[in-house]
């Protein structure tokens, strides 16, 4: 039997190049390697932890599915499904909640980062409207402004993974802490109720943490759209964004994360999309300046995204077939998880 691989992406908006180079491109390569039984899903339950408009949610779900298919995920090779259609995810999440220490979740950096962003939106006026006095500590205000789902997010993620007996989880670097928690919970459950879960390992790409175009000290992230290159950007937008990308002092095209974080980030994009080593790219641009390099990089990105964008256009014309593919994937995932959740409940003594 092949080792199992699971990963998901939240339907929270447009995908950017960080999502592609850190996750989606790798999903496709791993699927096509034929070495794994692959499961990819749309993490719609996770996406409810962020503010959203219910009129947009189903469109966002379909958009992620279209992105999956356009990038090369293939329902004949992988099970592709919707998290909320599989009840066992929420069931296992609840069971895992009961063995998760509160302190572990309190420490999660993604939780801290996300609640910090929420807090920044709460200006002092807003704060007063909600009846907080100025003496309320920042930390308490953050806690009041967030939701339990955001806090519990990593436990649902652990359930997503453990339910499928996944040995590998391809993700970007920002998810490593969540995977570590998943391993801890698997170990804890196994030692309490006997061996039930596999401890999964992360699979990172060569670009596990793509940095923002406008500020190479910050991760490219949907929460900072000004630094993102989106997969849907037109050739004109791509040229402008790369032209305006922050670069460093000096003029050499050389990989040096400490002294040249801007150029190093752009070199990573070039190398990953053009399947070319950084050394070979550096050689190609000896004696040339940032302008030449950026022009060539924009062309590389446009060329790499062209088939993907074309596929997206085609798939968008046929939403019914996209929905069908989700239904087929859901059915397969239901079958597998139905068996696993019974086994888990038996271990705890809920079923005899
Ligand atoms: P965002 O941080 O923009 O909200 P998500 O949390 O939806 O993105 O991430 C989806 C996938 O893309 C995850 O596997 C995540 O680790 C990966 N990812 C997100 N941002 C980056 C980045 N800048 N570089 C590499 N991988 C990333
Ligand atoms: N938390 C992941 C992200 O932000 C999405 C996700 C949810 C996931 N469940 C998962 C990724 C299980 C891998 C495995 O991108």
mmCIF file of C-alpha atoms and ligand atoms in Angstrom:
data_model
loop_
_atom_site.group_PDB
_atom_site.id
_atom_site.type_symbol
_atom_site.label_atom_id
_atom_site.label_comp_id
_atom_site.label_asym_id
_atom_site.label_seq_id
_atom_site.Cartn_x
_atom_site.Cartn_y
_atom_site.Cartn_z
ATOM 1 C CA UNK A 1 0.000 0.000 0.000
ATOM 2 C CA UNK A 2 1.254 3.471 -0.864
ATOM 3 C CA UNK A 3 1.778 6.005 1.949
ATOM 4 C CA UNK A 4 -1.098 8.454 2.330
ATOM 5 C CA UNK A 5 -0.771 12.164 1.733
ATOM 6 C CA UNK A 6 -3.312 14.803 2.806
ATOM 7 C CA UNK A 7 -3.515 18.568 2.456
ATOM 8 C CA UNK A 8 -6.077 21.341 2.224
ATOM 9 C CA UNK A 9 -6.413 25.025 1.419
ATOM 10 C CA UNK A 10 -8.981 27.431 2.826
ATOM 11 C CA UNK A 11 -11.440 29.158 0.484
ATOM 12 C CA UNK A 12 -10.794 32.670 1.767
ATOM 13 C CA UNK A 13 -9.998 34.623 -1.377
ATOM 14 C CA UNK A 14 -7.650 34.624 -4.287
ATOM 15 C CA UNK A 15 -4.574 32.401 -4.230
ATOM 16 C CA UNK A 16 -1.163 34.042 -4.477
ATOM 17 C CA UNK A 17 2.229 32.893 -5.697
ATOM 18 C CA UNK A 18 3.217 31.876 -2.125
ATOM 19 C CA UNK A 19 0.282 29.450 -1.986
ATOM 20 C CA UNK A 20 1.317 28.087 -5.372
ATOM 21 C CA UNK A 21 5.064 27.690 -4.809
ATOM 22 C CA UNK A 22 4.714 26.602 -1.173
ATOM 23 C CA UNK A 23 1.727 24.270 -1.578
ATOM 24 C CA UNK A 24 -0.379 23.847 -4.729
ATOM 25 C CA UNK A 25 2.455 23.241 -7.229
ATOM 26 C CA UNK A 26 3.809 20.621 -4.863
ATOM 27 C CA UNK A 27 0.383 18.949 -4.519
ATOM 28 C CA UNK A 28 0.391 18.374 -8.269
ATOM 29 C CA UNK A 29 3.988 17.108 -8.397
ATOM 30 C CA UNK A 30 3.407 14.718 -5.496
ATOM 31 C CA UNK A 31 0.178 13.453 -7.052
ATOM 32 C CA UNK A 32 1.944 12.832 -10.360
ATOM 33 C CA UNK A 33 4.896 11.064 -8.732
ATOM 34 C CA UNK A 34 2.559 8.093 -8.209
ATOM 35 C CA UNK A 35 4.243 7.382 -4.891
ATOM 36 C CA UNK A 36 1.271 8.284 -2.685
ATOM 37 C CA UNK A 37 -2.458 7.846 -2.204
ATOM 38 C CA UNK A 38 -3.384 11.515 -2.290
ATOM 39 C CA UNK A 39 -6.254 13.415 -0.673
ATOM 40 C CA UNK A 40 -6.753 17.145 -1.240
ATOM 41 C CA UNK A 41 -9.593 19.133 0.214
ATOM 42 C CA UNK A 42 -11.147 22.562 0.481
ATOM 43 C CA UNK A 43 -10.926 23.597 4.147
ATOM 44 C CA UNK A 44 -14.253 25.443 4.236
ATOM 45 C CA UNK A 45 -14.889 24.853 7.965
ATOM 46 C CA UNK A 46 -11.531 26.467 8.716
ATOM 47 C CA UNK A 47 -12.444 29.433 6.540
ATOM 48 C CA UNK A 48 -15.470 30.231 8.734
ATOM 49 C CA UNK A 49 -13.082 31.445 11.428
ATOM 50 C CA UNK A 50 -12.396 34.588 9.399
ATOM 51 C CA UNK A 51 -14.958 37.307 8.633
ATOM 52 C CA UNK A 52 -16.853 36.464 5.449
ATOM 53 C CA UNK A 53 -19.979 37.259 3.455
ATOM 54 C CA UNK A 54 -22.293 34.251 3.095
ATOM 55 C CA UNK A 55 -23.191 35.364 -0.437
ATOM 56 C CA UNK A 56 -19.563 34.869 -1.451
ATOM 57 C CA UNK A 57 -18.711 31.619 0.310
ATOM 58 C CA UNK A 58 -19.931 29.096 -2.275
ATOM 59 C CA UNK A 59 -18.196 31.087 -5.031
ATOM 60 C CA UNK A 60 -14.951 30.961 -3.026
ATOM 61 C CA UNK A 61 -15.317 27.205 -2.565
ATOM 62 C CA UNK A 62 -15.805 26.640 -6.296
ATOM 63 C CA UNK A 63 -12.909 28.971 -7.031
ATOM 64 C CA UNK A 64 -10.503 26.888 -4.908
ATOM 65 C CA UNK A 65 -11.732 23.742 -6.638
ATOM 66 C CA UNK A 66 -11.140 25.384 -10.028
ATOM 67 C CA UNK A 67 -7.655 26.404 -8.873
ATOM 68 C CA UNK A 68 -6.946 22.808 -7.824
ATOM 69 C CA UNK A 69 -8.051 21.414 -11.174
ATOM 70 C CA UNK A 70 -6.430 24.153 -13.259
ATOM 71 C CA UNK A 71 -3.094 23.569 -11.517
ATOM 72 C CA UNK A 72 -3.270 19.870 -12.422
ATOM 73 C CA UNK A 73 -4.964 18.015 -9.584
ATOM 74 C CA UNK A 74 -6.756 15.147 -11.237
ATOM 75 C CA UNK A 75 -9.809 13.382 -9.780
ATOM 76 C CA UNK A 76 -8.631 10.171 -11.454
ATOM 77 C CA UNK A 77 -5.404 10.267 -9.457
ATOM 78 C CA UNK A 78 -6.436 11.981 -6.189
ATOM 79 C CA UNK A 79 -9.491 12.199 -3.976
ATOM 80 C CA UNK A 80 -10.541 15.864 -4.057
ATOM 81 C CA UNK A 81 -13.324 16.844 -1.664
ATOM 82 C CA UNK A 82 -15.025 19.408 0.570
ATOM 83 C CA UNK A 83 -14.221 19.267 4.283
ATOM 84 C CA UNK A 84 -17.705 20.213 5.530
ATOM 85 C CA UNK A 85 -19.305 17.384 3.514
ATOM 86 C CA UNK A 86 -17.460 14.834 5.656
ATOM 87 C CA UNK A 87 -18.957 14.797 9.189
ATOM 88 C CA UNK A 88 -16.094 12.748 10.648
ATOM 89 C CA UNK A 89 -13.777 15.796 10.499
ATOM 90 C CA UNK A 90 -15.887 17.669 13.036
ATOM 91 C CA UNK A 91 -16.497 14.521 15.089
ATOM 92 C CA UNK A 92 -12.804 13.727 15.423
ATOM 93 C CA UNK A 93 -12.083 17.398 16.126
ATOM 94 C CA UNK A 94 -14.376 17.183 19.161
ATOM 95 C CA UNK A 95 -12.744 13.993 20.388
ATOM 96 C CA UNK A 96 -9.263 15.508 19.993
ATOM 97 C CA UNK A 97 -10.408 18.673 21.791
ATOM 98 C CA UNK A 98 -10.806 16.602 24.910
ATOM 99 C CA UNK A 99 -7.121 15.627 24.930
ATOM 100 C CA UNK A 100 -5.727 18.995 23.787
ATOM 101 C CA UNK A 101 -4.153 21.161 26.491
ATOM 102 C CA UNK A 102 -5.486 24.746 26.429
ATOM 103 C CA UNK A 103 -1.945 26.075 26.824
ATOM 104 C CA UNK A 104 -0.764 24.393 23.610
ATOM 105 C CA UNK A 105 -3.356 26.286 21.557
ATOM 106 C CA UNK A 106 -2.676 29.555 23.359
ATOM 107 C CA UNK A 107 0.923 29.356 22.123
ATOM 108 C CA UNK A 108 0.156 28.853 18.406
ATOM 109 C CA UNK A 109 1.792 31.657 16.428
ATOM 110 C CA UNK A 110 -0.908 31.665 13.729
ATOM 111 C CA UNK A 111 -3.552 32.247 16.413
ATOM 112 C CA UNK A 112 -1.490 35.060 17.901
ATOM 113 C CA UNK A 113 -0.842 36.630 14.473
ATOM 114 C CA UNK A 114 -4.466 36.418 13.361
ATOM 115 C CA UNK A 115 -5.875 37.858 16.568
ATOM 116 C CA UNK A 116 -3.328 40.653 16.335
ATOM 117 C CA UNK A 117 -4.648 41.557 12.866
ATOM 118 C CA UNK A 118 -8.206 41.597 14.222
ATOM 119 C CA UNK A 119 -7.071 43.868 17.009
ATOM 120 C CA UNK A 120 -5.483 46.324 14.590
ATOM 121 C CA UNK A 121 -8.874 46.776 12.944
ATOM 122 C CA UNK A 122 -10.437 47.700 16.230
ATOM 123 C CA UNK A 123 -9.688 51.384 16.539
ATOM 124 C CA UNK A 124 -10.142 53.092 19.845
ATOM 125 C CA UNK A 125 -13.620 54.355 18.900
ATOM 126 C CA UNK A 126 -14.773 50.880 18.025
ATOM 127 C CA UNK A 127 -13.306 49.686 21.286
ATOM 128 C CA UNK A 128 -15.374 52.233 23.228
ATOM 129 C CA UNK A 129 -18.525 51.348 21.280
ATOM 130 C CA UNK A 130 -18.140 47.773 22.385
ATOM 131 C CA UNK A 131 -17.987 49.033 25.920
ATOM 132 C CA UNK A 132 -14.378 48.297 26.607
ATOM 133 C CA UNK A 133 -12.850 50.849 28.873
ATOM 134 C CA UNK A 134 -9.469 52.285 27.965
ATOM 135 C CA UNK A 135 -8.048 50.355 30.880
ATOM 136 C CA UNK A 136 -8.843 47.056 29.153
ATOM 137 C CA UNK A 137 -5.525 45.467 28.305
ATOM 138 C CA UNK A 138 -4.693 44.871 24.656
ATOM 139 C CA UNK A 139 -4.541 41.173 25.311
ATOM 140 C CA UNK A 140 -8.054 41.062 26.739
ATOM 141 C CA UNK A 141 -9.414 43.166 23.857
ATOM 142 C CA UNK A 142 -7.889 40.684 21.396
ATOM 143 C CA UNK A 143 -9.528 37.801 23.206
ATOM 144 C CA UNK A 144 -12.906 39.544 23.190
ATOM 145 C CA UNK A 145 -12.638 40.285 19.467
ATOM 146 C CA UNK A 146 -11.813 36.782 18.338
ATOM 147 C CA UNK A 147 -13.764 33.517 18.163
ATOM 148 C CA UNK A 148 -13.342 30.059 19.623
ATOM 149 C CA UNK A 149 -13.098 28.571 16.117
ATOM 150 C CA UNK A 150 -9.893 30.478 15.468
ATOM 151 C CA UNK A 151 -8.504 29.168 18.743
ATOM 152 C CA UNK A 152 -9.535 25.595 17.950
ATOM 153 C CA UNK A 153 -8.360 25.806 14.314
ATOM 154 C CA UNK A 154 -5.259 23.600 14.827
ATOM 155 C CA UNK A 155 -7.308 20.781 16.391
ATOM 156 C CA UNK A 156 -9.649 20.630 13.390
ATOM 157 C CA UNK A 157 -6.524 20.563 11.219
ATOM 158 C CA UNK A 158 -5.165 17.643 13.257
ATOM 159 C CA UNK A 159 -8.493 15.826 12.729
ATOM 160 C CA UNK A 160 -8.291 16.490 8.952
ATOM 161 C CA UNK A 161 -4.947 14.729 8.855
ATOM 162 C CA UNK A 162 -5.269 11.903 11.401
ATOM 163 C CA UNK A 163 -8.614 10.737 10.015
ATOM 164 C CA UNK A 164 -6.912 9.616 6.785
ATOM 165 C CA UNK A 165 -3.871 7.932 8.395
ATOM 166 C CA UNK A 166 -1.729 10.396 6.474
ATOM 167 C CA UNK A 167 2.019 9.845 6.632
ATOM 168 C CA UNK A 168 2.799 13.091 4.775
ATOM 169 C CA UNK A 169 1.324 16.583 4.656
ATOM 170 C CA UNK A 170 2.578 19.045 2.018
ATOM 171 C CA UNK A 171 2.298 22.606 3.391
ATOM 172 C CA UNK A 172 4.162 25.890 3.643
ATOM 173 C CA UNK A 173 6.440 26.633 6.575
ATOM 174 C CA UNK A 174 3.759 28.606 8.439
ATOM 175 C CA UNK A 175 1.858 25.349 9.086
ATOM 176 C CA UNK A 176 4.735 23.464 10.743
ATOM 177 C CA UNK A 177 3.656 24.334 14.268
ATOM 178 C CA UNK A 178 0.172 22.974 13.549
ATOM 179 C CA UNK A 179 1.705 19.751 12.256
ATOM 180 C CA UNK A 180 3.808 19.435 15.372
ATOM 181 C CA UNK A 181 0.605 19.684 17.421
ATOM 182 C CA UNK A 182 -0.970 17.028 15.196
ATOM 183 C CA UNK A 183 1.913 14.689 15.978
ATOM 184 C CA UNK A 184 1.619 15.419 19.697
ATOM 185 C CA UNK A 185 -2.125 14.661 19.656
ATOM 186 C CA UNK A 186 -1.587 11.430 17.702
ATOM 187 C CA UNK A 187 1.011 10.298 20.224
ATOM 188 C CA UNK A 188 -1.203 11.241 23.165
ATOM 189 C CA UNK A 189 -4.250 9.450 21.775
ATOM 190 C CA UNK A 190 -2.192 6.356 20.908
ATOM 191 C CA UNK A 191 -0.678 6.090 24.361
ATOM 192 C CA UNK A 192 -4.047 6.587 26.058
ATOM 193 C CA UNK A 193 -6.222 4.377 23.835
ATOM 194 C CA UNK A 194 -3.677 2.146 21.995
ATOM 195 C CA UNK A 195 -2.171 2.666 18.529
ATOM 196 C CA UNK A 196 -4.765 4.315 16.294
ATOM 197 C CA UNK A 197 -3.057 7.175 14.443
ATOM 198 C CA UNK A 198 0.080 7.693 12.363
ATOM 199 C CA UNK A 199 2.346 10.631 13.249
ATOM 200 C CA UNK A 200 2.470 12.625 9.990
ATOM 201 C CA UNK A 201 5.516 14.378 8.576
ATOM 202 C CA UNK A 202 5.470 17.681 6.682
ATOM 203 C CA UNK A 203 6.664 17.956 3.074
ATOM 204 C CA UNK A 204 8.126 21.372 2.292
ATOM 205 C CA UNK A 205 9.080 22.796 -1.114
ATOM 206 C CA UNK A 206 12.239 24.779 -1.907
ATOM 207 C CA UNK A 207 10.050 27.845 -1.403
ATOM 208 C CA UNK A 208 8.416 27.109 1.961
ATOM 209 C CA UNK A 209 8.084 30.795 2.806
ATOM 210 C CA UNK A 210 7.824 33.188 -0.125
ATOM 211 C CA UNK A 211 8.231 36.787 1.009
ATOM 212 C CA UNK A 212 6.126 39.841 0.057
ATOM 213 C CA UNK A 213 7.049 41.752 -3.084
ATOM 214 C CA UNK A 214 6.768 45.109 -1.328
ATOM 215 C CA UNK A 215 8.550 44.067 1.863
ATOM 216 C CA UNK A 216 10.829 41.014 1.726
ATOM 217 C CA UNK A 217 10.963 40.811 5.525
ATOM 218 C CA UNK A 218 7.273 39.804 5.618
ATOM 219 C CA UNK A 219 5.651 36.578 4.380
ATOM 220 C CA UNK A 220 3.543 36.884 1.230
ATOM 221 C CA UNK A 221 0.028 36.561 2.662
ATOM 222 C CA UNK A 222 -3.592 37.267 1.730
ATOM 223 C CA UNK A 223 -3.779 39.516 4.765
ATOM 224 C CA UNK A 224 -1.280 41.889 3.053
ATOM 225 C CA UNK A 225 -2.593 42.048 -0.556
ATOM 226 C CA UNK A 226 -0.220 44.897 -1.468
ATOM 227 C CA UNK A 227 2.695 42.430 -1.321
ATOM 228 C CA UNK A 228 0.985 39.610 -3.218
ATOM 229 C CA UNK A 229 1.278 38.425 -6.773
ATOM 230 C CA UNK A 230 -2.039 36.692 -7.382
ATOM 231 C CA UNK A 231 -2.357 33.697 -9.686
ATOM 232 C CA UNK A 232 -5.110 35.542 -11.560
ATOM 233 C CA UNK A 233 -3.017 38.660 -12.238
ATOM 234 C CA UNK A 234 -2.854 39.699 -15.906
ATOM 235 C CA UNK A 235 0.490 39.984 -17.766
ATOM 236 C CA UNK A 236 0.315 43.784 -17.395
ATOM 237 C CA UNK A 237 -0.253 43.486 -13.641
ATOM 238 C CA UNK A 238 2.560 40.948 -13.302
ATOM 239 C CA UNK A 239 5.012 43.216 -15.158
ATOM 240 C CA UNK A 240 4.069 46.207 -12.982
ATOM 241 C CA UNK A 241 4.247 44.254 -9.712
ATOM 242 C CA UNK A 242 7.654 42.756 -10.506
ATOM 243 C CA UNK A 243 8.964 46.104 -11.738
ATOM 244 C CA UNK A 244 7.884 47.692 -8.437
ATOM 245 C CA UNK A 245 9.090 44.838 -6.220
ATOM 246 C CA UNK A 246 11.386 46.062 -3.471
ATOM 247 C CA UNK A 247 15.030 45.273 -4.193
ATOM 248 C CA UNK A 248 18.184 45.853 -2.233
ATOM 249 C CA UNK A 249 21.151 48.171 -2.429
ATOM 250 C CA UNK A 250 23.896 47.214 -4.875
ATOM 251 C CA UNK A 251 23.185 45.916 -8.354
ATOM 252 C CA UNK A 252 24.427 42.350 -8.467
ATOM 253 C CA UNK A 253 21.973 39.498 -9.081
ATOM 254 C CA UNK A 254 23.129 37.258 -6.256
ATOM 255 C CA UNK A 255 21.373 34.999 -3.735
ATOM 256 C CA UNK A 256 22.090 36.343 -0.242
ATOM 257 C CA UNK A 257 19.155 36.172 2.171
ATOM 258 C CA UNK A 258 20.769 38.393 4.790
ATOM 259 C CA UNK A 259 22.078 41.239 2.667
ATOM 260 C CA UNK A 260 19.823 40.915 -0.378
ATOM 261 C CA UNK A 261 16.449 39.603 0.830
ATOM 262 C CA UNK A 262 14.533 41.233 -2.059
ATOM 263 C CA UNK A 263 16.643 39.824 -4.903
ATOM 264 C CA UNK A 264 16.933 36.459 -3.134
ATOM 265 C CA UNK A 265 13.136 36.200 -2.972
ATOM 266 C CA UNK A 266 12.825 37.022 -6.677
ATOM 267 C CA UNK A 267 15.559 34.495 -7.510
ATOM 268 C CA UNK A 268 13.565 31.806 -5.696
ATOM 269 C CA UNK A 269 10.503 32.591 -7.813
ATOM 270 C CA UNK A 270 12.552 32.489 -11.005
ATOM 271 C CA UNK A 271 14.260 29.225 -10.079
ATOM 272 C CA UNK A 272 11.079 27.459 -9.020
ATOM 273 C CA UNK A 273 8.955 28.502 -12.007
ATOM 274 C CA UNK A 274 11.684 28.027 -14.614
ATOM 275 C CA UNK A 275 13.051 24.783 -13.122
ATOM 276 C CA UNK A 276 16.498 26.304 -13.181
ATOM 277 C CA UNK A 277 19.114 26.345 -10.425
ATOM 278 C CA UNK A 278 19.846 29.652 -8.672
ATOM 279 C CA UNK A 279 23.527 29.306 -9.630
ATOM 280 C CA UNK A 280 22.644 29.080 -13.316
ATOM 281 C CA UNK A 281 20.345 32.143 -13.099
ATOM 282 C CA UNK A 282 23.050 34.149 -11.303
ATOM 283 C CA UNK A 283 25.485 33.253 -14.070
ATOM 284 C CA UNK A 284 23.016 34.317 -16.759
ATOM 285 C CA UNK A 285 22.730 37.780 -15.216
ATOM 286 C CA UNK A 286 26.397 38.528 -14.506
ATOM 287 C CA UNK A 287 27.076 42.100 -15.576
ATOM 288 C CA UNK A 288 23.364 42.858 -15.935
ATOM 289 C CA UNK A 289 21.245 45.005 -13.629
ATOM 290 C CA UNK A 290 18.040 44.619 -11.617
ATOM 291 C CA UNK A 291 15.992 46.048 -14.518
ATOM 292 C CA UNK A 292 17.031 43.278 -16.922
ATOM 293 C CA UNK A 293 16.507 40.603 -14.316
ATOM 294 C CA UNK A 294 13.037 41.862 -13.399
ATOM 295 C CA UNK A 295 11.971 42.034 -17.043
ATOM 296 C CA UNK A 296 13.056 38.452 -17.589
ATOM 297 C CA UNK A 297 11.421 37.295 -14.335
ATOM 298 C CA UNK A 298 8.085 38.859 -15.328
ATOM 299 C CA UNK A 299 8.252 36.884 -18.599
ATOM 300 C CA UNK A 300 9.003 33.656 -16.717
ATOM 301 C CA UNK A 301 5.987 34.187 -14.427
ATOM 302 C CA UNK A 302 3.644 35.110 -17.288
ATOM 303 C CA UNK A 303 4.706 32.028 -19.233
ATOM 304 C CA UNK A 304 4.398 29.723 -16.217
ATOM 305 C CA UNK A 305 0.913 30.986 -15.295
ATOM 306 C CA UNK A 306 -0.469 31.066 -18.834
ATOM 307 C CA UNK A 307 -1.662 27.422 -19.055
ATOM 308 C CA UNK A 308 -3.060 27.618 -15.528
ATOM 309 C CA UNK A 309 -5.017 30.788 -16.313
ATOM 310 C CA UNK A 310 -6.292 29.275 -19.543
ATOM 311 C CA UNK A 311 -7.467 26.141 -17.733
ATOM 312 C CA UNK A 312 -9.246 28.296 -15.173
ATOM 313 C CA UNK A 313 -11.160 30.132 -17.876
ATOM 314 C CA UNK A 314 -12.313 26.840 -19.414
ATOM 315 C CA UNK A 315 -13.303 25.290 -16.090
ATOM 316 C CA UNK A 316 -15.249 28.417 -15.066
ATOM 317 C CA UNK A 317 -17.489 27.922 -18.094
ATOM 318 C CA UNK A 318 -18.534 24.501 -16.853
ATOM 319 C CA UNK A 319 -19.333 24.814 -13.167
ATOM 320 C CA UNK A 320 -21.640 21.810 -13.196
ATOM 321 C CA UNK A 321 -18.823 19.449 -14.044
ATOM 322 C CA UNK A 322 -16.686 21.049 -11.318
ATOM 323 C CA UNK A 323 -19.487 20.439 -8.797
ATOM 324 C CA UNK A 324 -19.770 16.816 -10.007
ATOM 325 C CA UNK A 325 -16.074 16.247 -9.347
ATOM 326 C CA UNK A 326 -16.517 17.491 -5.769
ATOM 327 C CA UNK A 327 -19.477 15.135 -5.266
ATOM 328 C CA UNK A 328 -17.490 12.142 -6.487
ATOM 329 C CA UNK A 329 -14.576 13.038 -4.193
ATOM 330 C CA UNK A 330 -16.933 13.544 -1.247
ATOM 331 C CA UNK A 331 -18.353 10.071 -1.729
ATOM 332 C CA UNK A 332 -14.911 8.458 -1.611
ATOM 333 C CA UNK A 333 -13.851 10.475 1.434
ATOM 334 C CA UNK A 334 -17.099 9.592 3.233
ATOM 335 C CA UNK A 335 -16.471 5.918 2.680
ATOM 336 C CA UNK A 336 -12.932 5.982 4.070
ATOM 337 C CA UNK A 337 -13.626 8.248 7.042
ATOM 338 C CA UNK A 338 -16.820 6.394 7.952
ATOM 339 C CA UNK A 339 -14.737 3.307 8.694
ATOM 340 C CA UNK A 340 -12.003 5.184 10.522
ATOM 341 C CA UNK A 341 -14.326 7.112 12.832
ATOM 342 C CA UNK A 342 -16.002 3.872 13.944
ATOM 343 C CA UNK A 343 -12.587 2.416 14.739
ATOM 344 C CA UNK A 344 -11.744 5.553 16.762
ATOM 345 C CA UNK A 345 -15.013 5.435 18.695
ATOM 346 C CA UNK A 346 -14.466 1.767 19.454
ATOM 347 C CA UNK A 347 -11.050 2.579 20.892
ATOM 348 C CA UNK A 348 -12.598 5.108 23.281
ATOM 349 C CA UNK A 349 -15.467 2.835 24.247
ATOM 350 C CA UNK A 350 -18.261 4.799 22.558
ATOM 351 C CA UNK A 351 -19.152 1.849 20.308
ATOM 352 C CA UNK A 352 -19.003 -1.801 21.312
HETATM 353 P P1 LIG B 1 -2.383 32.911 3.547
HETATM 354 O O1 LIG B 1 -1.239 32.881 4.518
HETATM 355 O O2 LIG B 1 -2.129 33.786 2.384
HETATM 356 O O3 LIG B 1 -3.711 33.168 4.207
HETATM 357 P P2 LIG B 1 -3.173 30.111 3.496
HETATM 358 O O4 LIG B 1 -3.074 30.080 4.966
HETATM 359 O O5 LIG B 1 -4.524 29.970 2.889
HETATM 360 O O6 LIG B 1 -2.468 31.439 2.946
HETATM 361 O O7 LIG B 1 -2.214 28.981 2.920
HETATM 362 C C1 LIG B 1 -2.491 27.944 2.009
HETATM 363 C C2 LIG B 1 -1.216 27.125 1.796
HETATM 364 O O8 LIG B 1 -0.202 27.947 1.223
HETATM 365 C C3 LIG B 1 -0.607 26.566 3.098
HETATM 366 O O9 LIG B 1 -0.034 25.299 2.857
HETATM 367 C C4 LIG B 1 0.456 27.566 3.442
HETATM 368 O O10 LIG B 1 1.484 27.027 4.243
HETATM 369 C C5 LIG B 1 0.968 27.952 2.060
HETATM 370 N N1 LIG B 1 1.515 29.321 2.053
HETATM 371 C C6 LIG B 1 0.857 30.453 2.398
HETATM 372 N N2 LIG B 1 1.648 31.533 2.250
HETATM 373 C C7 LIG B 1 2.842 31.062 1.811
HETATM 374 C C8 LIG B 1 4.080 31.687 1.471
HETATM 375 N N3 LIG B 1 4.234 32.996 1.544
HETATM 376 N N4 LIG B 1 5.099 30.906 1.051
HETATM 377 C C9 LIG B 1 4.959 29.560 0.949
HETATM 378 N N5 LIG B 1 3.827 28.914 1.257
HETATM 379 C C10 LIG B 1 2.763 29.640 1.688
HETATM 380 N N1 LIG B 2 -4.330 25.440 7.870
HETATM 381 C C1 LIG B 2 -4.052 25.248 6.482
HETATM 382 C C2 LIG B 2 -3.740 26.621 5.842
HETATM 383 O O1 LIG B 2 -3.925 27.645 6.400
HETATM 384 C C3 LIG B 2 -5.222 24.629 5.762
HETATM 385 C C4 LIG B 2 -5.508 23.271 6.297
HETATM 386 C C5 LIG B 2 -6.589 22.883 7.026
HETATM 387 C C6 LIG B 2 -4.691 22.111 6.132
HETATM 388 N N2 LIG B 2 -6.507 21.576 7.339
HETATM 389 C C7 LIG B 2 -5.354 21.062 6.819
HETATM 390 C C8 LIG B 2 -3.486 21.869 5.494
HETATM 391 C C9 LIG B 2 -4.828 19.756 6.874
HETATM 392 C C10 LIG B 2 -2.948 20.563 5.558
HETATM 393 C C11 LIG B 2 -3.628 19.521 6.226
HETATM 394 O O2 LIG B 2 -3.339 26.650 4.740
#
